[in-house]
């Protein structure tokens, strides 16, 4: 029997660069790590940036919003912090609140953020998931920089490419796969956890053994890690 259709089949491969930076005290005036990541993509235009902070980390970092503003003021010839850092609720409960996604979308629209703009999220895994999802679905993807602040998020959500929120009472029912433009592991901002729960240990071990991504550890990266003291790590 003759076929009733014809097809064109083509395999499509997408290659993305996944950059993970290791540093200390990112918002020190002497630290250019973030400024180099935020290099303007269009000549003559400053890089528009919107910063979200997981409110759960403020107790240990009360001066963080002011330090961020100072960092951008010192580089305002290239960088444009469109508004003061915005606090966002963290924890799993935040991923159950769809209004937070709409709030972030509203911020992006209000400040005319585009695909050349950046969203920065500083916080734990749930906050990274929430803000990452909102950023990845606006304009089909606004550039995202993650600053994981917990031991677990530095080894899991902070370096992964998954974003998501809960819906219909189901975990991560709505989500995306989107490679962040950069991940910055700042050892000064990581929360000092006296003791990790067994659940966290198991999850970190799982990620280590089941990882399917080949990481290229350059001599330069190793050198930077060696500069960090044992207390930092």
mmCIF file of C-alpha atoms in Angstrom:
data_model
loop_
_atom_site.group_PDB
_atom_site.id
_atom_site.type_symbol
_atom_site.label_atom_id
_atom_site.label_comp_id
_atom_site.label_asym_id
_atom_site.label_seq_id
_atom_site.Cartn_x
_atom_site.Cartn_y
_atom_site.Cartn_z
ATOM 1 C CA UNK A 1 0.000 0.000 0.000
ATOM 2 C CA UNK A 2 1.558 3.370 -0.954
ATOM 3 C CA UNK A 3 2.467 5.769 1.821
ATOM 4 C CA UNK A 4 0.114 8.688 2.408
ATOM 5 C CA UNK A 5 2.780 11.052 3.722
ATOM 6 C CA UNK A 6 6.388 12.124 3.366
ATOM 7 C CA UNK A 7 8.761 13.263 6.085
ATOM 8 C CA UNK A 8 11.920 15.225 6.622
ATOM 9 C CA UNK A 9 13.961 14.100 9.578
ATOM 10 C CA UNK A 10 16.914 15.985 10.983
ATOM 11 C CA UNK A 11 18.730 15.495 14.271
ATOM 12 C CA UNK A 12 19.240 18.769 16.134
ATOM 13 C CA UNK A 13 22.031 19.111 18.676
ATOM 14 C CA UNK A 14 22.154 22.040 21.063
ATOM 15 C CA UNK A 15 25.477 22.813 22.689
ATOM 16 C CA UNK A 16 25.455 25.033 25.762
ATOM 17 C CA UNK A 17 28.312 26.298 27.874
ATOM 18 C CA UNK A 18 27.833 25.701 31.598
ATOM 19 C CA UNK A 19 30.152 27.932 33.627
ATOM 20 C CA UNK A 20 30.688 27.472 37.367
ATOM 21 C CA UNK A 21 32.835 30.068 39.119
ATOM 22 C CA UNK A 22 34.511 29.678 42.504
ATOM 23 C CA UNK A 23 35.342 32.824 44.415
ATOM 24 C CA UNK A 24 35.111 34.556 47.766
ATOM 25 C CA UNK A 25 33.297 37.779 48.696
ATOM 26 C CA UNK A 26 31.706 38.392 45.294
ATOM 27 C CA UNK A 27 30.437 41.870 46.104
ATOM 28 C CA UNK A 28 33.729 43.231 47.347
ATOM 29 C CA UNK A 29 34.767 46.251 45.307
ATOM 30 C CA UNK A 30 38.003 44.411 44.499
ATOM 31 C CA UNK A 31 36.280 41.305 43.101
ATOM 32 C CA UNK A 32 35.581 41.508 39.349
ATOM 33 C CA UNK A 33 34.106 38.012 38.929
ATOM 34 C CA UNK A 34 30.505 39.154 38.560
ATOM 35 C CA UNK A 35 31.432 42.237 36.519
ATOM 36 C CA UNK A 36 33.210 40.033 33.989
ATOM 37 C CA UNK A 37 30.191 37.717 33.738
ATOM 38 C CA UNK A 38 27.949 40.741 33.157
ATOM 39 C CA UNK A 39 29.979 42.167 30.287
ATOM 40 C CA UNK A 40 27.624 44.153 28.003
ATOM 41 C CA UNK A 41 26.503 42.221 24.928
ATOM 42 C CA UNK A 42 25.630 45.343 22.944
ATOM 43 C CA UNK A 43 28.095 48.133 22.358
ATOM 44 C CA UNK A 44 27.247 51.355 24.126
ATOM 45 C CA UNK A 45 24.548 49.806 26.318
ATOM 46 C CA UNK A 46 24.893 48.952 29.968
ATOM 47 C CA UNK A 47 23.909 45.482 31.144
ATOM 48 C CA UNK A 48 20.507 45.606 32.810
ATOM 49 C CA UNK A 49 20.386 43.441 35.915
ATOM 50 C CA UNK A 50 17.674 42.459 38.380
ATOM 51 C CA UNK A 51 18.736 40.859 41.688
ATOM 52 C CA UNK A 52 16.607 38.619 43.905
ATOM 53 C CA UNK A 53 17.657 37.573 47.414
ATOM 54 C CA UNK A 54 16.232 34.658 49.362
ATOM 55 C CA UNK A 55 14.961 36.405 52.500
ATOM 56 C CA UNK A 56 16.078 33.407 54.550
ATOM 57 C CA UNK A 57 19.753 34.375 54.227
ATOM 58 C CA UNK A 58 19.395 37.956 55.472
ATOM 59 C CA UNK A 59 19.896 37.096 59.141
ATOM 60 C CA UNK A 60 23.421 35.962 58.381
ATOM 61 C CA UNK A 61 24.028 38.648 55.731
ATOM 62 C CA UNK A 62 22.158 41.795 56.879
ATOM 63 C CA UNK A 63 24.335 44.152 54.818
ATOM 64 C CA UNK A 64 24.096 42.159 51.599
ATOM 65 C CA UNK A 65 21.556 44.408 49.789
ATOM 66 C CA UNK A 66 23.636 47.522 50.479
ATOM 67 C CA UNK A 67 26.823 45.793 49.360
ATOM 68 C CA UNK A 68 25.192 44.739 46.098
ATOM 69 C CA UNK A 69 24.042 48.297 45.395
ATOM 70 C CA UNK A 70 27.512 49.627 46.177
ATOM 71 C CA UNK A 71 29.091 47.054 43.841
ATOM 72 C CA UNK A 72 26.917 48.158 40.935
ATOM 73 C CA UNK A 73 27.391 51.864 41.668
ATOM 74 C CA UNK A 74 31.133 51.359 41.419
ATOM 75 C CA UNK A 75 30.685 49.920 37.910
ATOM 76 C CA UNK A 76 27.747 51.953 36.632
ATOM 77 C CA UNK A 77 29.534 52.803 33.394
ATOM 78 C CA UNK A 78 28.901 49.189 32.299
ATOM 79 C CA UNK A 79 26.283 47.777 34.662
ATOM 80 C CA UNK A 80 22.725 48.929 35.337
ATOM 81 C CA UNK A 81 21.042 47.635 38.489
ATOM 82 C CA UNK A 82 17.478 48.515 37.458
ATOM 83 C CA UNK A 83 16.113 48.534 41.017
ATOM 84 C CA UNK A 84 17.179 47.715 44.559
ATOM 85 C CA UNK A 85 17.674 44.012 45.300
ATOM 86 C CA UNK A 86 14.292 42.344 45.728
ATOM 87 C CA UNK A 87 13.577 39.939 48.566
ATOM 88 C CA UNK A 88 11.885 36.691 47.606
ATOM 89 C CA UNK A 89 10.467 34.017 49.857
ATOM 90 C CA UNK A 90 12.454 30.791 49.875
ATOM 91 C CA UNK A 91 11.785 27.267 51.035
ATOM 92 C CA UNK A 92 9.469 24.695 49.501
ATOM 93 C CA UNK A 93 6.378 26.749 50.402
ATOM 94 C CA UNK A 94 7.457 29.427 47.927
ATOM 95 C CA UNK A 95 7.314 26.900 45.088
ATOM 96 C CA UNK A 96 3.651 26.297 45.941
ATOM 97 C CA UNK A 97 2.794 29.977 45.410
ATOM 98 C CA UNK A 98 2.156 30.683 41.712
ATOM 99 C CA UNK A 99 1.694 34.385 42.475
ATOM 100 C CA UNK A 100 5.440 34.637 43.083
ATOM 101 C CA UNK A 101 6.100 33.551 39.494
ATOM 102 C CA UNK A 102 3.698 36.212 38.240
ATOM 103 C CA UNK A 103 5.343 38.771 40.505
ATOM 104 C CA UNK A 104 8.755 38.067 38.948
ATOM 105 C CA UNK A 105 7.259 38.218 35.450
ATOM 106 C CA UNK A 106 5.746 41.576 36.410
ATOM 107 C CA UNK A 107 9.161 42.858 37.538
ATOM 108 C CA UNK A 108 10.768 41.767 34.282
ATOM 109 C CA UNK A 109 8.052 43.476 32.267
ATOM 110 C CA UNK A 110 8.086 46.673 34.347
ATOM 111 C CA UNK A 111 11.833 47.128 33.909
ATOM 112 C CA UNK A 112 11.776 46.156 30.213
ATOM 113 C CA UNK A 113 14.172 43.267 30.721
ATOM 114 C CA UNK A 114 15.082 41.396 27.531
ATOM 115 C CA UNK A 115 17.161 38.409 26.446
ATOM 116 C CA UNK A 116 20.307 40.524 26.793
ATOM 117 C CA UNK A 117 19.423 41.322 30.425
ATOM 118 C CA UNK A 118 20.356 39.328 33.517
ATOM 119 C CA UNK A 119 18.482 37.995 36.517
ATOM 120 C CA UNK A 120 20.567 37.129 39.574
ATOM 121 C CA UNK A 121 19.196 34.893 42.328
ATOM 122 C CA UNK A 122 21.039 34.502 45.633
ATOM 123 C CA UNK A 123 19.612 31.808 47.875
ATOM 124 C CA UNK A 124 18.811 28.202 48.585
ATOM 125 C CA UNK A 125 17.605 25.538 46.184
ATOM 126 C CA UNK A 126 13.888 26.408 46.268
ATOM 127 C CA UNK A 127 14.558 30.072 45.524
ATOM 128 C CA UNK A 128 16.878 29.076 42.668
ATOM 129 C CA UNK A 129 14.131 26.845 41.240
ATOM 130 C CA UNK A 130 11.444 29.514 41.529
ATOM 131 C CA UNK A 131 13.343 32.471 40.083
ATOM 132 C CA UNK A 132 15.040 30.271 37.494
ATOM 133 C CA UNK A 133 11.670 29.071 36.216
ATOM 134 C CA UNK A 134 10.280 32.605 35.933
ATOM 135 C CA UNK A 135 13.414 33.842 34.140
ATOM 136 C CA UNK A 136 13.513 30.892 31.737
ATOM 137 C CA UNK A 137 9.911 31.413 30.638
ATOM 138 C CA UNK A 138 10.080 35.194 30.115
ATOM 139 C CA UNK A 139 11.083 36.151 26.556
ATOM 140 C CA UNK A 140 11.809 32.414 26.076
ATOM 141 C CA UNK A 141 14.707 32.840 28.474
ATOM 142 C CA UNK A 142 16.296 35.797 30.246
ATOM 143 C CA UNK A 143 19.926 35.220 31.217
ATOM 144 C CA UNK A 144 20.251 33.792 34.724
ATOM 145 C CA UNK A 145 23.077 33.821 37.271
ATOM 146 C CA UNK A 146 22.744 31.567 40.302
ATOM 147 C CA UNK A 147 24.410 32.199 43.665
ATOM 148 C CA UNK A 148 23.648 29.053 45.734
ATOM 149 C CA UNK A 149 23.980 29.728 49.458
ATOM 150 C CA UNK A 150 23.614 26.295 51.046
ATOM 151 C CA UNK A 151 25.833 23.236 50.926
ATOM 152 C CA UNK A 152 23.078 21.232 49.244
ATOM 153 C CA UNK A 153 22.280 23.830 46.599
ATOM 154 C CA UNK A 154 25.970 24.246 45.757
ATOM 155 C CA UNK A 155 26.118 20.558 44.869
ATOM 156 C CA UNK A 156 22.621 20.114 43.439
ATOM 157 C CA UNK A 157 20.188 22.829 42.321
ATOM 158 C CA UNK A 158 22.874 25.470 42.038
ATOM 159 C CA UNK A 159 24.796 23.657 39.313
ATOM 160 C CA UNK A 160 21.922 21.827 37.642
ATOM 161 C CA UNK A 161 19.859 23.025 34.688
ATOM 162 C CA UNK A 162 16.394 22.248 36.068
ATOM 163 C CA UNK A 163 13.895 24.890 37.173
ATOM 164 C CA UNK A 164 10.403 24.323 38.453
ATOM 165 C CA UNK A 165 7.505 25.100 40.752
ATOM 166 C CA UNK A 166 4.841 22.930 42.290
ATOM 167 C CA UNK A 167 1.343 22.727 40.810
ATOM 168 C CA UNK A 168 -1.755 20.557 41.299
ATOM 169 C CA UNK A 169 -0.179 19.639 44.627
ATOM 170 C CA UNK A 170 2.680 17.908 42.791
ATOM 171 C CA UNK A 171 6.354 18.753 43.171
ATOM 172 C CA UNK A 172 7.987 20.446 40.166
ATOM 173 C CA UNK A 173 4.940 19.754 37.986
ATOM 174 C CA UNK A 174 5.678 22.904 35.955
ATOM 175 C CA UNK A 175 9.303 23.398 34.975
ATOM 176 C CA UNK A 176 12.005 23.882 32.380
ATOM 177 C CA UNK A 177 15.485 22.729 31.505
ATOM 178 C CA UNK A 178 17.584 25.837 30.983
ATOM 179 C CA UNK A 179 21.348 26.205 31.429
ATOM 180 C CA UNK A 180 22.144 29.245 33.604
ATOM 181 C CA UNK A 181 24.508 31.777 32.110
ATOM 182 C CA UNK A 182 26.722 31.307 35.165
ATOM 183 C CA UNK A 183 26.811 29.769 38.629
ATOM 184 C CA UNK A 184 28.880 31.550 41.262
ATOM 185 C CA UNK A 185 29.925 29.566 44.319
ATOM 186 C CA UNK A 186 30.842 32.200 46.877
ATOM 187 C CA UNK A 187 32.350 30.521 49.906
ATOM 188 C CA UNK A 188 31.841 33.568 52.091
ATOM 189 C CA UNK A 189 28.076 33.642 51.555
ATOM 190 C CA UNK A 190 27.443 29.933 52.012
ATOM 191 C CA UNK A 191 25.494 29.387 55.179
ATOM 192 C CA UNK A 192 27.461 27.924 58.074
ATOM 193 C CA UNK A 193 25.634 24.682 58.670
ATOM 194 C CA UNK A 194 26.613 22.992 61.911
ATOM 195 C CA UNK A 195 25.327 19.658 60.757
ATOM 196 C CA UNK A 196 23.748 18.358 57.589
ATOM 197 C CA UNK A 197 20.792 16.020 57.759
ATOM 198 C CA UNK A 198 21.126 12.467 56.485
ATOM 199 C CA UNK A 199 18.690 13.305 53.679
ATOM 200 C CA UNK A 200 20.994 16.020 52.379
ATOM 201 C CA UNK A 201 23.986 13.722 52.553
ATOM 202 C CA UNK A 202 22.181 11.024 50.582
ATOM 203 C CA UNK A 203 21.054 13.496 47.926
ATOM 204 C CA UNK A 204 24.557 14.904 47.478
ATOM 205 C CA UNK A 205 25.997 11.389 47.176
ATOM 206 C CA UNK A 206 23.339 10.556 44.584
ATOM 207 C CA UNK A 207 24.267 13.585 42.486
ATOM 208 C CA UNK A 208 27.936 12.671 42.660
ATOM 209 C CA UNK A 209 27.542 9.053 41.568
ATOM 210 C CA UNK A 210 24.785 9.540 39.004
ATOM 211 C CA UNK A 211 26.228 12.612 37.322
ATOM 212 C CA UNK A 212 26.268 12.202 33.551
ATOM 213 C CA UNK A 213 27.935 15.490 32.645
ATOM 214 C CA UNK A 214 31.642 15.514 31.844
ATOM 215 C CA UNK A 215 33.225 18.454 33.652
ATOM 216 C CA UNK A 216 36.412 19.888 32.285
ATOM 217 C CA UNK A 217 38.503 20.994 35.262
ATOM 218 C CA UNK A 218 41.131 23.337 33.923
ATOM 219 C CA UNK A 219 44.441 24.052 35.567
ATOM 220 C CA UNK A 220 43.248 27.584 36.151
ATOM 221 C CA UNK A 221 40.151 26.390 38.022
ATOM 222 C CA UNK A 222 42.236 24.055 40.154
ATOM 223 C CA UNK A 223 44.579 26.901 40.949
ATOM 224 C CA UNK A 224 41.687 29.087 42.082
ATOM 225 C CA UNK A 225 40.361 26.322 44.323
ATOM 226 C CA UNK A 226 43.785 25.852 45.892
ATOM 227 C CA UNK A 227 43.792 29.521 46.935
ATOM 228 C CA UNK A 228 40.765 28.927 49.145
ATOM 229 C CA UNK A 229 41.500 28.012 52.740
ATOM 230 C CA UNK A 230 40.135 24.894 54.393
ATOM 231 C CA UNK A 231 37.800 27.104 56.445
ATOM 232 C CA UNK A 232 36.244 28.444 53.234
ATOM 233 C CA UNK A 233 35.534 24.966 51.957
#
